[in-house]
PDB file of C-alpha atoms in Angstrom:
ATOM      1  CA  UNK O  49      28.665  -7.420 -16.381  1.00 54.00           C
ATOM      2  CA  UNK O  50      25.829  -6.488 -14.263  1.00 75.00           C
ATOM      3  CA  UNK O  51      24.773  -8.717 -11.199  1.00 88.00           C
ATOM      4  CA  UNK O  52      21.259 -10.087 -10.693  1.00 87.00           C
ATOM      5  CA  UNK O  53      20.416  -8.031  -8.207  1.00 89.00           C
ATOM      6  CA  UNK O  54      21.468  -5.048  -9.868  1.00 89.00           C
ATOM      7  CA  UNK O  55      18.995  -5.668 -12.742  1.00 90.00           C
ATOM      8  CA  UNK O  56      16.324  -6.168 -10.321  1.00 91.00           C
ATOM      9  CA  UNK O  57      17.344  -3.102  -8.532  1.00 91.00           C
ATOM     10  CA  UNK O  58      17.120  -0.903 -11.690  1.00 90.00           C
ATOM     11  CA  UNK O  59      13.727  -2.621 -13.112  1.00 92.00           C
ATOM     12  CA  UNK O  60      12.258  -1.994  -9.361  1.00 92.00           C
ATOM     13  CA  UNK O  61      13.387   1.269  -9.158  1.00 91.00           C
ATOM     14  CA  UNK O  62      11.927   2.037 -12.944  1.00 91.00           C
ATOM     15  CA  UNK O  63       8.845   0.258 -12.079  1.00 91.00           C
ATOM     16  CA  UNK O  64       8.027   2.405  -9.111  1.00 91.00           C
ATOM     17  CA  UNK O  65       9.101   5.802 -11.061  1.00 89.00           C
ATOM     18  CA  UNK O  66       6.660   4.705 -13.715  1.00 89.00           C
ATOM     19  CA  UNK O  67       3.907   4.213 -11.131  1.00 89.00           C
ATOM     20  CA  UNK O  68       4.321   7.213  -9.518  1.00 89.00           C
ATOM     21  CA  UNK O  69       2.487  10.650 -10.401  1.00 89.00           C
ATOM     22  CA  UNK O  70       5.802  11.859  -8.215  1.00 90.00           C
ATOM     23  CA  UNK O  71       9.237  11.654  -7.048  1.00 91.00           C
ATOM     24  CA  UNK O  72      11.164  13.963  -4.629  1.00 92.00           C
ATOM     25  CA  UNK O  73      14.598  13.700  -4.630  1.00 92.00           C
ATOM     26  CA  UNK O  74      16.028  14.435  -1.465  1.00 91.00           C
ATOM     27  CA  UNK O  75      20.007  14.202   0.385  1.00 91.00           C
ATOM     28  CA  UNK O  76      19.857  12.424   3.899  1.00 87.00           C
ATOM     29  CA  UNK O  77      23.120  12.260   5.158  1.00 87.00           C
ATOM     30  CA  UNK O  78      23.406  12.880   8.885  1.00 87.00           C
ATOM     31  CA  UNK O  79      19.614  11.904   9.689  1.00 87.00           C
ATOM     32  CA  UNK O  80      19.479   9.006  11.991  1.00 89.00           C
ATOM     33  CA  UNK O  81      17.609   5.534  11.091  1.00 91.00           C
ATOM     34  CA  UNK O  82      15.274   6.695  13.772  1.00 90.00           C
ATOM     35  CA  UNK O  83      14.703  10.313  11.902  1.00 90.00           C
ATOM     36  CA  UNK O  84      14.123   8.727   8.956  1.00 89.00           C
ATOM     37  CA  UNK O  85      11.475   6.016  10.222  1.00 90.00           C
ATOM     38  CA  UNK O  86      10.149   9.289  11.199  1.00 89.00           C
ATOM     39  CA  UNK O  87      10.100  11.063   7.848  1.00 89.00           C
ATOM     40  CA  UNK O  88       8.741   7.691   6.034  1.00 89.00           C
ATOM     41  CA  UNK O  89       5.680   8.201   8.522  1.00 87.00           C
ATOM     42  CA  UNK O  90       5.455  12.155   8.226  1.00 85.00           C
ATOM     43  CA  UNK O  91       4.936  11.576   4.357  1.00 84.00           C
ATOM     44  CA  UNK O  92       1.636   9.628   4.005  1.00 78.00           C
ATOM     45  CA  UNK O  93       0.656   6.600   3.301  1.00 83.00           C
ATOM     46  CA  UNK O  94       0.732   7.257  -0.599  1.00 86.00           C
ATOM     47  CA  UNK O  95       4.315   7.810  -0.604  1.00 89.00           C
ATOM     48  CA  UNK O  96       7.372   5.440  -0.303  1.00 90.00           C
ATOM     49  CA  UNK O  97      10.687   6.948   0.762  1.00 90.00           C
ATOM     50  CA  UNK O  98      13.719   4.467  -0.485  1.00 90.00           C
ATOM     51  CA  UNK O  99      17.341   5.442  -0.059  1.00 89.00           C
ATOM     52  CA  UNK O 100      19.360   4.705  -3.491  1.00 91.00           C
ATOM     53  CA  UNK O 101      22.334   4.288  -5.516  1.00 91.00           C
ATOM     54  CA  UNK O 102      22.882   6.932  -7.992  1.00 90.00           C
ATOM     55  CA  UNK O 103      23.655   4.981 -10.737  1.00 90.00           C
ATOM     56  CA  UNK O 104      21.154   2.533 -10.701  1.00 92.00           C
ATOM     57  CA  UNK O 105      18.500   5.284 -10.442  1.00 91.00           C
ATOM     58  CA  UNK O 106      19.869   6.792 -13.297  1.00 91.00           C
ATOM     59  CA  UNK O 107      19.544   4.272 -15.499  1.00 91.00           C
ATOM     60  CA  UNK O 108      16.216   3.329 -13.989  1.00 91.00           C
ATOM     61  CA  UNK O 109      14.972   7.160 -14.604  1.00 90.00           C
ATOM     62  CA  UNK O 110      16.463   6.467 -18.039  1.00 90.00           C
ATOM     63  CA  UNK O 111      13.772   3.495 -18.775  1.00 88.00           C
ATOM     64  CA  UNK O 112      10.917   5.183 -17.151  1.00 87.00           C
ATOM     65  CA  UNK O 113      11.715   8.238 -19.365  1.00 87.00           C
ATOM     66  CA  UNK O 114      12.405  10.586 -15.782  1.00 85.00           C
ATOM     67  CA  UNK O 115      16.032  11.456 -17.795  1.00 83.00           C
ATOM     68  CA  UNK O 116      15.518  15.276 -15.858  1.00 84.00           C
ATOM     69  CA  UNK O 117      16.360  13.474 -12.358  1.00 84.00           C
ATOM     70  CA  UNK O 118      20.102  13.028 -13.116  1.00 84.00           C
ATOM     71  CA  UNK O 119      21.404  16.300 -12.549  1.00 86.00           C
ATOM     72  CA  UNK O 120      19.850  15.604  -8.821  1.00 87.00           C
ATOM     73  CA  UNK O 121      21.407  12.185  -8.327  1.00 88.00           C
ATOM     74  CA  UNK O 122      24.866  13.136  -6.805  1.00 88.00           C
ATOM     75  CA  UNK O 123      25.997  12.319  -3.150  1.00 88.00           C
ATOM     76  CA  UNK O 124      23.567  10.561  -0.584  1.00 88.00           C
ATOM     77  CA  UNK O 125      20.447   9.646  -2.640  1.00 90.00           C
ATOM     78  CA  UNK O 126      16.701   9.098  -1.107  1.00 91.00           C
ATOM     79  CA  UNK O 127      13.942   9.259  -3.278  1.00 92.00           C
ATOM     80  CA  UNK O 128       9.964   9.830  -2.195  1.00 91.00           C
ATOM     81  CA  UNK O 129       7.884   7.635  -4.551  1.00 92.00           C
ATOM     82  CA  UNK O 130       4.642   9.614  -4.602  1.00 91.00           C
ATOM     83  CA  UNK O 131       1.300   7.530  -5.790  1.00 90.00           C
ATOM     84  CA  UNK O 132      -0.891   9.476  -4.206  1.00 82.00           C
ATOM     85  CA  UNK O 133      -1.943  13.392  -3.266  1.00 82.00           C
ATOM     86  CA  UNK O 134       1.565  15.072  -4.358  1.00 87.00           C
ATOM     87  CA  UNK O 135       1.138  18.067  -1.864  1.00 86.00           C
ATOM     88  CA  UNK O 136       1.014  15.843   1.069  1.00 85.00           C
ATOM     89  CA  UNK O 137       4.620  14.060   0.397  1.00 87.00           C
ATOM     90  CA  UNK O 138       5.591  17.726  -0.603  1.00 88.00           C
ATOM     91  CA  UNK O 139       4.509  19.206   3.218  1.00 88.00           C
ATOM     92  CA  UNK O 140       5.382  15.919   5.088  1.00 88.00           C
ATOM     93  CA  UNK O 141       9.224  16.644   3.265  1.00 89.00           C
ATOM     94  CA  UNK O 142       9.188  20.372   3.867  1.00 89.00           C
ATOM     95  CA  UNK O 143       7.922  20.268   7.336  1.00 89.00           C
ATOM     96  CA  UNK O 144      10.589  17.683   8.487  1.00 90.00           C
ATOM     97  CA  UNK O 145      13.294  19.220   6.569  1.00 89.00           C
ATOM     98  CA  UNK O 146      12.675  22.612   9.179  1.00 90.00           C
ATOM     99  CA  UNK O 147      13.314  20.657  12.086  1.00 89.00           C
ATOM    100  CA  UNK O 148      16.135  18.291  10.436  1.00 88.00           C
ATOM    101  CA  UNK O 149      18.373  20.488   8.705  1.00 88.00           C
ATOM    102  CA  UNK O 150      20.594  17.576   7.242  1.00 88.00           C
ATOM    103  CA  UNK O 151      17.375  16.920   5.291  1.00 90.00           C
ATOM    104  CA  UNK O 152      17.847  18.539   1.793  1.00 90.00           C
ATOM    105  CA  UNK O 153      15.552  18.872  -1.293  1.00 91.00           C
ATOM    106  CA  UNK O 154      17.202  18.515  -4.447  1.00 92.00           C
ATOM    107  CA  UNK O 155      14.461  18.252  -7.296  1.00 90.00           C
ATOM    108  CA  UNK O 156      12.142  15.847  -8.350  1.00 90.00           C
ATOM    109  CA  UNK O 157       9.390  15.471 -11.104  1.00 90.00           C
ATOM    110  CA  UNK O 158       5.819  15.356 -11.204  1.00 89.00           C
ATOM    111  CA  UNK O 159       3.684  13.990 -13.809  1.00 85.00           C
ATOM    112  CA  UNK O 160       6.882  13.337 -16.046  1.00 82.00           C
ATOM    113  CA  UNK O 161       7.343  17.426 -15.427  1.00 86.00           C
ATOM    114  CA  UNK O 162      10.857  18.046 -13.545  1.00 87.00           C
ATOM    115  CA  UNK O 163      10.324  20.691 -10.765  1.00 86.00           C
ATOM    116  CA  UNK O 164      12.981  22.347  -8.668  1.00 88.00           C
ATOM    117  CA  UNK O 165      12.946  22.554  -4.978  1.00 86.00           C
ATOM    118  CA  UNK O 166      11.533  25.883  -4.884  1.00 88.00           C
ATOM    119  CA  UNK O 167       8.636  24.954  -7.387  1.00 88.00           C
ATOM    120  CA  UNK O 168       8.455  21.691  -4.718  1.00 87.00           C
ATOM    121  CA  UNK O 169       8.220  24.310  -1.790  1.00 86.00           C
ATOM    122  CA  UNK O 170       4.960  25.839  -3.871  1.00 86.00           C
ATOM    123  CA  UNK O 171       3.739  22.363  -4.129  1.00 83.00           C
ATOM    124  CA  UNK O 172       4.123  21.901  -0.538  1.00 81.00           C
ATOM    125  CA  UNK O 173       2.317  25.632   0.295  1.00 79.00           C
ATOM    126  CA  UNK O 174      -1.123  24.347  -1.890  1.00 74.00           C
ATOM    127  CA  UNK O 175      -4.074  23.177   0.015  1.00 67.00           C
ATOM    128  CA  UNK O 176      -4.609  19.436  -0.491  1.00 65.00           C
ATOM    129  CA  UNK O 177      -6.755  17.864  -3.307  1.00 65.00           C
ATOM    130  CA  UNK O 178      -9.475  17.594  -1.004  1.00 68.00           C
ATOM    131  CA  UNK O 179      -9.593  20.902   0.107  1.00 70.00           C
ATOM    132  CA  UNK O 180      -9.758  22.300  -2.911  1.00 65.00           C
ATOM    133  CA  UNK O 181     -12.391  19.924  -4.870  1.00 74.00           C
ATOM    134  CA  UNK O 182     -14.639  21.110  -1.657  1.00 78.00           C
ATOM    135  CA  UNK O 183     -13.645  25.173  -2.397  1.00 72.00           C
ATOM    136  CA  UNK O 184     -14.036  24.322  -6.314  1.00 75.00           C
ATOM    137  CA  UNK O 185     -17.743  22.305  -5.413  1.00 79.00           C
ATOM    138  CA  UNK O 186     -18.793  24.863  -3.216  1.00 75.00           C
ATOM    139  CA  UNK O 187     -17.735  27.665  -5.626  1.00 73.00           C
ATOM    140  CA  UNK O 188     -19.735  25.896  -7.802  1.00 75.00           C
ATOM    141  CA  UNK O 189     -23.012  25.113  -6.149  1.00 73.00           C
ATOM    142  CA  UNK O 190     -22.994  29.173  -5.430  1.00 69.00           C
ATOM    143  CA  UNK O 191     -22.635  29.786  -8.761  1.00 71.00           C
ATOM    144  CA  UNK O 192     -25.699  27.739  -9.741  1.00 72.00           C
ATOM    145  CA  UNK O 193     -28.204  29.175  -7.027  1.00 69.00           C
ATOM    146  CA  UNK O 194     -27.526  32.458  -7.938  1.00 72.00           C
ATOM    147  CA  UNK O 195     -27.986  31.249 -11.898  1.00 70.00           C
ATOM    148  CA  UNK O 196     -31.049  29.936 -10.726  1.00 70.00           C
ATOM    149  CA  UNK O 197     -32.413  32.678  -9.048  1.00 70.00           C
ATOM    150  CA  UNK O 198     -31.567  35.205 -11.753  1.00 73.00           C
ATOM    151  CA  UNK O 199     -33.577  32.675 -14.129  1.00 73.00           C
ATOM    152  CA  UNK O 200     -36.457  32.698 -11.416  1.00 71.00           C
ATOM    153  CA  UNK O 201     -36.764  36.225 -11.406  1.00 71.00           C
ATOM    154  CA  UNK O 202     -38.437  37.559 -13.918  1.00 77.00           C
ATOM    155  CA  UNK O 203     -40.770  34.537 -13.411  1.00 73.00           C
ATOM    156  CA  UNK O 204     -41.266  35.720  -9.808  1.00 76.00           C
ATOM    157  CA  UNK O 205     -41.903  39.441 -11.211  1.00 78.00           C
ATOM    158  CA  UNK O 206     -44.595  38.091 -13.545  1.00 76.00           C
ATOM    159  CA  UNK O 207     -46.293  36.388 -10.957  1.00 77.00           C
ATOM    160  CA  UNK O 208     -46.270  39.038  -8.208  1.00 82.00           C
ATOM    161  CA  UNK O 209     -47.661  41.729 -11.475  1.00 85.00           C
ATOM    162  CA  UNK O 210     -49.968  39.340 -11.934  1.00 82.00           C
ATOM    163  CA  UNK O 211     -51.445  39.454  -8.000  1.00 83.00           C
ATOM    164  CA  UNK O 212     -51.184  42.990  -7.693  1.00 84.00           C
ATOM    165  CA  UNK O 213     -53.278  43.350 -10.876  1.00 85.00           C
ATOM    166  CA  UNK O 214     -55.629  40.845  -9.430  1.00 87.00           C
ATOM    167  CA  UNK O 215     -56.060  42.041  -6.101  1.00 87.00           C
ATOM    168  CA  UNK O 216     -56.423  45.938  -8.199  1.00 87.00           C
ATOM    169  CA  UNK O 217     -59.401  44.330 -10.274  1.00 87.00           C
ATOM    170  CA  UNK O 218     -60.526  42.834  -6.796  1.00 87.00           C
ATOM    171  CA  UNK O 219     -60.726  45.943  -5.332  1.00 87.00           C
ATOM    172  CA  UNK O 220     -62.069  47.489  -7.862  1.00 85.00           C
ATOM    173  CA  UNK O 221     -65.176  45.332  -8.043  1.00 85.00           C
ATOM    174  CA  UNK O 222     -65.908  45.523  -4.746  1.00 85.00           C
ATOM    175  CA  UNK O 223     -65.657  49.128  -4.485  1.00 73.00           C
ATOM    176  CA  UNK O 224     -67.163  49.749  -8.085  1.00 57.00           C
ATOM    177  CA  UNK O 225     -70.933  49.045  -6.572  1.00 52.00           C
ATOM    178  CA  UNK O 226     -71.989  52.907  -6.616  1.00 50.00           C
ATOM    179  CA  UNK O 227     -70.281  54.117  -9.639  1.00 52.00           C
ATOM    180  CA  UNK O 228     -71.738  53.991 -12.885  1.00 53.00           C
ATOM    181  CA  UNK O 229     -70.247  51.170 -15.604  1.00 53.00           C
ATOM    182  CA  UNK O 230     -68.562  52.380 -18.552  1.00 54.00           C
ATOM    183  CA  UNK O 231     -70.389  53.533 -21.603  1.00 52.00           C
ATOM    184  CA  UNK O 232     -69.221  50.518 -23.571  1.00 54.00           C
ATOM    185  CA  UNK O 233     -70.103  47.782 -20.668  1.00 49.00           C
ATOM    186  CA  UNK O 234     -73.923  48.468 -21.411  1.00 47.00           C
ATOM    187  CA  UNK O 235     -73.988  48.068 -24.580  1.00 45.00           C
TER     188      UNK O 235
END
């Protein structure tokens, strides 16, 4: 028979797999409550970093359809709820696992995608979504000056053939004073 608080610990759990675009799950034993106050800050604010029991997280992954994070839940248990920029909570976990050794990254999933903790490693080694939406708007606004000054050009061409015919005619006028007009012009 399972316990009140059980059930609420398993919807809970579900609830915040569902809402998350990621989970990391990690092994913590040997880090200190004040190391991991410490890794709860180094992650962001768009991450949550819970310590939990293996079965109830399994069954929770179970509901939110997450079944891939089972073969991760074994042993001491913390999982990084990500709801915001996934390569932030992936370098705030990296980073402090250098330093704390005992820190280890098992697996997680993004997007409903499992990764392993090489692939979350990669993550980590991206630039941030900001960083690249500049690079990819940048990359972009290039792109479209140079579009539009190939489409100027031959515009630009025309107009400068134009003035050097002009200023040829000009010329020619001017200087044309002492020389006889062509046969057909008198007519």
């Amino acid at each position: 028979m399972a316990t009140p608080d059980k059930v609420e610990a398993v919807k809970e759990i579900a609830d915040k797999l569902r809402g998350s675009n990621a989970a990391v799950v990690t092994a913590y034993t040997g880090l200190s409550v004040a190391q991991l106050k410490d890794l709860r800050r180094s992650l962001g604010e768009n991450a949550q970093y819970r310590v939990v029991k293996n079965t109830l997280t399994k069954i929770a992954a179970k509901e939110a359809g997450l079944d891939q994070l089972d073969e991760h839940l074994q042993g001491s248990t913390a999982v990084a709820f990500v709801t915001g920029d996934p390569v932030e909570a992936a370098k705030g976990l990296r980073n402090f696992a250098k330093d704390n050794p005992a820190l280890v990254i098992k697996g997680g999933v993004l997007d409903g995608r499992a990764l392993t903790a090489a692939e979350i490693n990669k993550l980590a080694d991206l630039e941030s979504r900001e960083v690249l939406l500049a690079k990819l708007a940048g990359g972009m606004k290039a792109s479209m000056a140079k579009a539009a000054a190939t489409f100027q050009a031959p515009l630009t061409k025309f107009v400068r053939t134009a003035d050097a015919l002009r200023d040829k005619r000009d010329k020619a006028e001017q200087g044309g004073a002492g020389t006889p007009a062509p046969a057909d012009a008198a007519e």
